Short mmCIF file of N, CA and C in Angstrom, two decimals:
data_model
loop_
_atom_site.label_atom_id
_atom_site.label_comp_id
_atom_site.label_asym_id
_atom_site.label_seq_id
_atom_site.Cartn_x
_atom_site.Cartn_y
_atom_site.Cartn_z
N UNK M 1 0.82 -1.19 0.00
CA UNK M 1 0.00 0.00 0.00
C UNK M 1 0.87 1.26 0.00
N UNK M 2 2.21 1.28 1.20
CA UNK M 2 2.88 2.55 0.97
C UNK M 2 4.06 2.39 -0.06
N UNK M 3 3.90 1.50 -1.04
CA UNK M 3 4.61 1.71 -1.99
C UNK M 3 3.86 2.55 -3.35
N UNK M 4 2.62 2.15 -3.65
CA UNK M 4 1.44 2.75 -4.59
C UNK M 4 0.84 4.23 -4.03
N UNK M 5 0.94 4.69 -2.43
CA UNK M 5 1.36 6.09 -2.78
C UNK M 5 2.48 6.67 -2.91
N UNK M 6 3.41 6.16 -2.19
CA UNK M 6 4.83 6.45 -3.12
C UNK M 6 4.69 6.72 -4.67
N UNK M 7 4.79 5.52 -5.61
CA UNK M 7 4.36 5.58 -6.33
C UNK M 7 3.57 7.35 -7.03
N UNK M 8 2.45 7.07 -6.38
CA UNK M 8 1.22 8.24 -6.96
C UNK M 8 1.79 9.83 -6.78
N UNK M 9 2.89 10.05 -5.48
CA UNK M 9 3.61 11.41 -5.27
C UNK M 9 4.54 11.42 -6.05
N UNK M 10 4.87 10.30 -6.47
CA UNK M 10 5.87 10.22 -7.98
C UNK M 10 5.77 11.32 -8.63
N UNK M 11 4.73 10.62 -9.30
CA UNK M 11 4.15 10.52 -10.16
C UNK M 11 3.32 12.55 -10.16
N UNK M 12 2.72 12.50 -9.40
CA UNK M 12 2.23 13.82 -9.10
C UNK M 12 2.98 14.84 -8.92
N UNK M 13 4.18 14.87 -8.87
CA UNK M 13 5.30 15.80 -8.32
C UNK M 13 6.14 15.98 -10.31
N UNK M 14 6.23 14.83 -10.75
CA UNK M 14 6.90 15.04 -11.81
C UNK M 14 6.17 15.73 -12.70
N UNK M 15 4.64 15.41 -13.50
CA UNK M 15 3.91 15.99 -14.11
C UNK M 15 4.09 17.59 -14.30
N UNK M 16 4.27 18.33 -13.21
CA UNK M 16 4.25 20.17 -13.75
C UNK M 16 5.44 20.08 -14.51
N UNK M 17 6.23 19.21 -14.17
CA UNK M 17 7.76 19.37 -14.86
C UNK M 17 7.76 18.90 -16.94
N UNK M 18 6.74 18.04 -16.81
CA UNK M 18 6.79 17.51 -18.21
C UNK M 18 5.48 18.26 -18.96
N UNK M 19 4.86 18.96 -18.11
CA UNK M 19 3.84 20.14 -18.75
C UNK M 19 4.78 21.37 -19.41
N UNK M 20 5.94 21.78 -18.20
CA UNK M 20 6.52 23.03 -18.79
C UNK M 20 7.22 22.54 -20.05
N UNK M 21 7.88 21.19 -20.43
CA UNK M 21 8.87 20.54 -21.47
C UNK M 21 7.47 21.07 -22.23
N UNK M 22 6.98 20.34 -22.32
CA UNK M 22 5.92 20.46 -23.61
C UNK M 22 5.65 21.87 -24.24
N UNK M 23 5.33 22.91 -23.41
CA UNK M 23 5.47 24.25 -23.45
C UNK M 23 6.30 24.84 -24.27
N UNK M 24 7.77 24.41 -23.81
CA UNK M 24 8.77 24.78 -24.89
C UNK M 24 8.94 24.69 -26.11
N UNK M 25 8.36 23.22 -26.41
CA UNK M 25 8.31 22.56 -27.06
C UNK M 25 7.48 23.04 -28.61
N UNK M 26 7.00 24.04 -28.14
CA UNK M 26 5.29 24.51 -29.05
C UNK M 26 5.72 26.40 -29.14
N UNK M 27 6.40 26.49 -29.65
CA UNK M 27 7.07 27.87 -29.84
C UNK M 27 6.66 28.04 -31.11
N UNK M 28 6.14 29.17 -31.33
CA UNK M 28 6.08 29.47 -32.62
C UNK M 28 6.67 29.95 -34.06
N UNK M 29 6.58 29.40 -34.94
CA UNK M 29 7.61 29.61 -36.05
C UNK M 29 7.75 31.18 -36.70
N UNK M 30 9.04 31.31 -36.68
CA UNK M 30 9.01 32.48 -37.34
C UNK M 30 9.78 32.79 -38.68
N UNK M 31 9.45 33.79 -39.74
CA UNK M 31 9.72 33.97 -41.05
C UNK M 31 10.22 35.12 -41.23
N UNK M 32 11.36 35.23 -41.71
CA UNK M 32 12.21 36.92 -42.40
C UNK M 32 12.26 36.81 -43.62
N UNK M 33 11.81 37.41 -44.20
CA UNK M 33 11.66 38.05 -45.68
C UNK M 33 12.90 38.79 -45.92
N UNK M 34 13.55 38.74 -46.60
CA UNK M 34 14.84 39.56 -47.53
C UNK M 34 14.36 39.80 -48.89
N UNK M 35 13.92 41.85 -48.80
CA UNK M 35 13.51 41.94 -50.49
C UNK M 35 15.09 42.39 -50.85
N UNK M 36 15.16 42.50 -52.32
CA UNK M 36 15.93 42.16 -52.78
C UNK M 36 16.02 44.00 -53.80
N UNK M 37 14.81 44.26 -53.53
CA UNK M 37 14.93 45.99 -53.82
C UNK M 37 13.45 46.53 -53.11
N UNK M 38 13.55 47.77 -53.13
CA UNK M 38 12.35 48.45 -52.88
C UNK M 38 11.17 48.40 -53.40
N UNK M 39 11.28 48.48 -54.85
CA UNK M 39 9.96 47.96 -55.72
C UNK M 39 9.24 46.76 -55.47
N UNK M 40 9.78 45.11 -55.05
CA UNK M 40 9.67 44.30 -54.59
C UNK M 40 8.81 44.57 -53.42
N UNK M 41 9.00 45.23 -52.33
CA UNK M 41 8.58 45.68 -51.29
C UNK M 41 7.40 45.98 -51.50
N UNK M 42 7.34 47.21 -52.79
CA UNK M 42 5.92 47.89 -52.76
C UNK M 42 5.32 46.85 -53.54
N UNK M 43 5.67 46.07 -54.76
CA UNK M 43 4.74 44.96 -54.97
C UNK M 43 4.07 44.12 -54.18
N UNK M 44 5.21 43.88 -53.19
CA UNK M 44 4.16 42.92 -52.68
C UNK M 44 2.81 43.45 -51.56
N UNK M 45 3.07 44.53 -51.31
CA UNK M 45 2.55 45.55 -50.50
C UNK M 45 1.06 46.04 -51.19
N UNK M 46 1.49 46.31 -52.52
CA UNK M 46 0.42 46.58 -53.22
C UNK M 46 -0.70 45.34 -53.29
N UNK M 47 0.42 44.34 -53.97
CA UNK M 47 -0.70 43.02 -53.91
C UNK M 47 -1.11 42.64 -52.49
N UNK M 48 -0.41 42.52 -51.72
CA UNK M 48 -1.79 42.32 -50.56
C UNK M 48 -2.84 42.82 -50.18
N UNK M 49 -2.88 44.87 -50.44
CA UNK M 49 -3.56 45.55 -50.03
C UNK M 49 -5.04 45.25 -51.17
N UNK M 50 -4.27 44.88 -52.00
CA UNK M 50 -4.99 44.38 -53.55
C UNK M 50 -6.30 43.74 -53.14
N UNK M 51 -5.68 42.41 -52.24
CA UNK M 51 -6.03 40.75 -52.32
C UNK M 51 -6.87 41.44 -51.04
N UNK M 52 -6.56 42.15 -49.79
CA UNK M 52 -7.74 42.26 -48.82
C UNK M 52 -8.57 43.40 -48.97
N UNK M 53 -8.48 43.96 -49.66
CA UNK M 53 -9.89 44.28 -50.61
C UNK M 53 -10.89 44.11 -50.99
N UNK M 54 -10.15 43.04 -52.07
CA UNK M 54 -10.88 42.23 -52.81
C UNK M 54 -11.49 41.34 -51.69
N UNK M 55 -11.20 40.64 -51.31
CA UNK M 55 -11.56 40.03 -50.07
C UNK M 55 -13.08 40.66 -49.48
N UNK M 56 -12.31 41.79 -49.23
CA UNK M 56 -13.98 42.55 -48.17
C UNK M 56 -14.38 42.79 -48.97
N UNK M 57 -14.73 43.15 -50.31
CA UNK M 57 -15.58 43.37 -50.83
C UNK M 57 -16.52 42.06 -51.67
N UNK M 58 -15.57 41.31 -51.74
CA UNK M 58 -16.59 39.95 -52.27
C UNK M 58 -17.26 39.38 -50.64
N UNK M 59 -16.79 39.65 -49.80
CA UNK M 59 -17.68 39.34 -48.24
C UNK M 59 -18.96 40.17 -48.17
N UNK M 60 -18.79 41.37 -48.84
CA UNK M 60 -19.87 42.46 -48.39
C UNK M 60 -20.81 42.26 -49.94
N UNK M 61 -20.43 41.82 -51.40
CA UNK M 61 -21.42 41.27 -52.04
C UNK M 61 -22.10 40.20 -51.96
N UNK M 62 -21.17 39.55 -51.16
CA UNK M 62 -22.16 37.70 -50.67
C UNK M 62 -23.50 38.05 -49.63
N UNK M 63 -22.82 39.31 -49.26
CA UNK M 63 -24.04 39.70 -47.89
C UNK M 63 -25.16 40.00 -48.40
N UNK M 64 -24.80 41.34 -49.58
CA UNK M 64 -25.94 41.73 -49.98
C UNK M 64 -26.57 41.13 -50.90
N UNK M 65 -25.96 40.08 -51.55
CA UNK M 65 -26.58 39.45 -52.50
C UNK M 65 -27.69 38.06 -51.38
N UNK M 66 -27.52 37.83 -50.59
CA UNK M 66 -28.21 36.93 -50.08
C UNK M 66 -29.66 37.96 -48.97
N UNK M 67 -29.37 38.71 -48.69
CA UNK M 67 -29.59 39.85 -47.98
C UNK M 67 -30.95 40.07 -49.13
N UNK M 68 -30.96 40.27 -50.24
CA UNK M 68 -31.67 40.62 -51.71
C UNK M 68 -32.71 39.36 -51.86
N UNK M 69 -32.00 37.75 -52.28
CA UNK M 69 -32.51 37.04 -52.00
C UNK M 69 -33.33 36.27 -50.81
N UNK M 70 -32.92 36.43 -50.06
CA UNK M 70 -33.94 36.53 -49.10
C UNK M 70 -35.10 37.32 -48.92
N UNK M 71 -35.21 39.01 -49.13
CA UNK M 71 -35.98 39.66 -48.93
C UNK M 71 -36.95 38.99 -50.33
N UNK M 72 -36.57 38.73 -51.46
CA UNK M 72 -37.10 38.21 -52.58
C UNK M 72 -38.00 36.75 -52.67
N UNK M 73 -37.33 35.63 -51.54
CA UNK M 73 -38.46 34.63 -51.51
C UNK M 73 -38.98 35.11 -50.75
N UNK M 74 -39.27 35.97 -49.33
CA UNK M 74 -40.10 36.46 -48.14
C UNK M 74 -41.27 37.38 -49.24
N UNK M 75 -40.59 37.81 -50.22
CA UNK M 75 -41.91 38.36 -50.58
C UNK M 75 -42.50 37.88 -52.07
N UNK M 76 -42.45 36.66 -52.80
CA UNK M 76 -42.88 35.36 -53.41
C UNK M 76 -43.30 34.76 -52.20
N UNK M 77 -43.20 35.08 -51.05
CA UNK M 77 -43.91 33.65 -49.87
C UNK M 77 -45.34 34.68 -49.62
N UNK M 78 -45.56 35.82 -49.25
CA UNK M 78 -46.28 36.79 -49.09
C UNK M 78 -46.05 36.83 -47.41
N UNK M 79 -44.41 36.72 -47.03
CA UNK M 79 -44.19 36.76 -46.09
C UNK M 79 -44.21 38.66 -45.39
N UNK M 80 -44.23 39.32 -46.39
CA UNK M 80 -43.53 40.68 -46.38
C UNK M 80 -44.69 41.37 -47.32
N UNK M 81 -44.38 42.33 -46.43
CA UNK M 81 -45.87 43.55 -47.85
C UNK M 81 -44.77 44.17 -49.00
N UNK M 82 -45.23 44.08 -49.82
CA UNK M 82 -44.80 45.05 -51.06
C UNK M 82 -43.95 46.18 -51.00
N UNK M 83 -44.28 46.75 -49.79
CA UNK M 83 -43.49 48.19 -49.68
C UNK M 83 -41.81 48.22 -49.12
N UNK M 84 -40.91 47.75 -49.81
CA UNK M 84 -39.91 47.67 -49.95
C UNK M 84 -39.66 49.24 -50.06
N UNK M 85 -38.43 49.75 -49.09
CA UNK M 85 -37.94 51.15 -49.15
C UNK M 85 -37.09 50.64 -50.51
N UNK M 86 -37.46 51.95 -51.25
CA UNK M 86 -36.40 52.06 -52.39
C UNK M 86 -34.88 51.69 -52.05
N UNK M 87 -34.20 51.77 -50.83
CA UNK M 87 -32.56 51.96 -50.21
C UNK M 87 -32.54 50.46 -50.46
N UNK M 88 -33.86 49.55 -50.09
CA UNK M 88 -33.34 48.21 -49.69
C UNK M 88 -33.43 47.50 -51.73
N UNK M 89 -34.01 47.81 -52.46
CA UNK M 89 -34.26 47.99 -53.46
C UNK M 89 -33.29 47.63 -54.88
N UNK M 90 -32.27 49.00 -54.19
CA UNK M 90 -31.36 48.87 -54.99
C UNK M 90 -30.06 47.78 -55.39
N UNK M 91 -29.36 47.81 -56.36
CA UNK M 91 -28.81 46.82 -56.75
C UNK M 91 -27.29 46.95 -55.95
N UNK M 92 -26.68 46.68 -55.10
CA UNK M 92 -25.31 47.05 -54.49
C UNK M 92 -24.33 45.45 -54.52
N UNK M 93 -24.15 45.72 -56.03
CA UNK M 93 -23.24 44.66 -56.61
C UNK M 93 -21.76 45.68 -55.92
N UNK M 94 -20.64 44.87 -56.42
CA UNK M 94 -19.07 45.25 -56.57
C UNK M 94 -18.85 46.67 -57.23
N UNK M 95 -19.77 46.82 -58.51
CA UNK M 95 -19.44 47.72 -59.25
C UNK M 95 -20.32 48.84 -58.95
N UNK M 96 -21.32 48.18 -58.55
CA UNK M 96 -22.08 49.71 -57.87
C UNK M 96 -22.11 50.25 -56.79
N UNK M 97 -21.20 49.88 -55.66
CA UNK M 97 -20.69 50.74 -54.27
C UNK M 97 -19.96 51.29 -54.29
N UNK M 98 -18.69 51.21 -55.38
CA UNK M 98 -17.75 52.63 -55.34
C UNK M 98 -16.85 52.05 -53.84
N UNK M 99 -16.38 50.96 -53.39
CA UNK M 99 -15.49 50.58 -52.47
C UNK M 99 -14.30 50.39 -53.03
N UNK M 100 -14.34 49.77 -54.46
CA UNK M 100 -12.90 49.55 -55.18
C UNK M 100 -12.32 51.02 -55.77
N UNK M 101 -11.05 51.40 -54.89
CA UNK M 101 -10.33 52.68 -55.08
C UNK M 101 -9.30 52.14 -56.59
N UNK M 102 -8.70 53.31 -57.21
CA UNK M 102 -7.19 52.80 -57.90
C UNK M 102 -6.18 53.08 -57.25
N UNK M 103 -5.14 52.45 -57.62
CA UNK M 103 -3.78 52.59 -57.07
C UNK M 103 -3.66 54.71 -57.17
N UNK M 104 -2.46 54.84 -55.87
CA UNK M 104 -2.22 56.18 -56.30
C UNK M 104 -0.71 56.24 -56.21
#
């Protein structure tokens, strides 16, 4: 019997020790970029600013495009009266919000 709590204070005493190993263990990776000129820099700078853009703005047409459809079977269901405000109405595709700037 006083060998199996022996044993168990082992056992209980070592554990915080192989929690902190593990800890170390799980460090996170890290990456350095070397551009190779300045232009490089702004390319890639440009293209990201590009790509999360584009990004929010195909997020904010998925919205309104479902946002549209929806209000559209609710009112084919005769879930909704007719009187749609003109604001909700309109068409607010990609090309008709004016969110996509040009480069300057």
């Amino acid at each position: 019997m006083r060998k199996l709590i022996y044993v168990a204070l082992i056992a209980a005493s070592i554990s915080p020790f192989t929690a902190l190993a593990a800890n170390d263990q799980q460090d996170i990776e890290h990456m350095s970029v070397l551009y190779r000129a300045p232009l490089e820099y702004a390319a890639y700078q440009y293209t990201t600013e590009m790509l999360s853009n584009f990004n929010l703005q195909l997020l904010a047409d998925i919205y309104v495009q479902a946002r549209m459809s929806s209000l559209q079977m609710a009112k084919e269901q005769s879930l909704m009266s007719n009187k749609i405000s003109m604001e909700q109405q309109h068409d607010k595709s990609l090309a008709s919000t004016g969110v996509m700037t040009s480069a300057e």
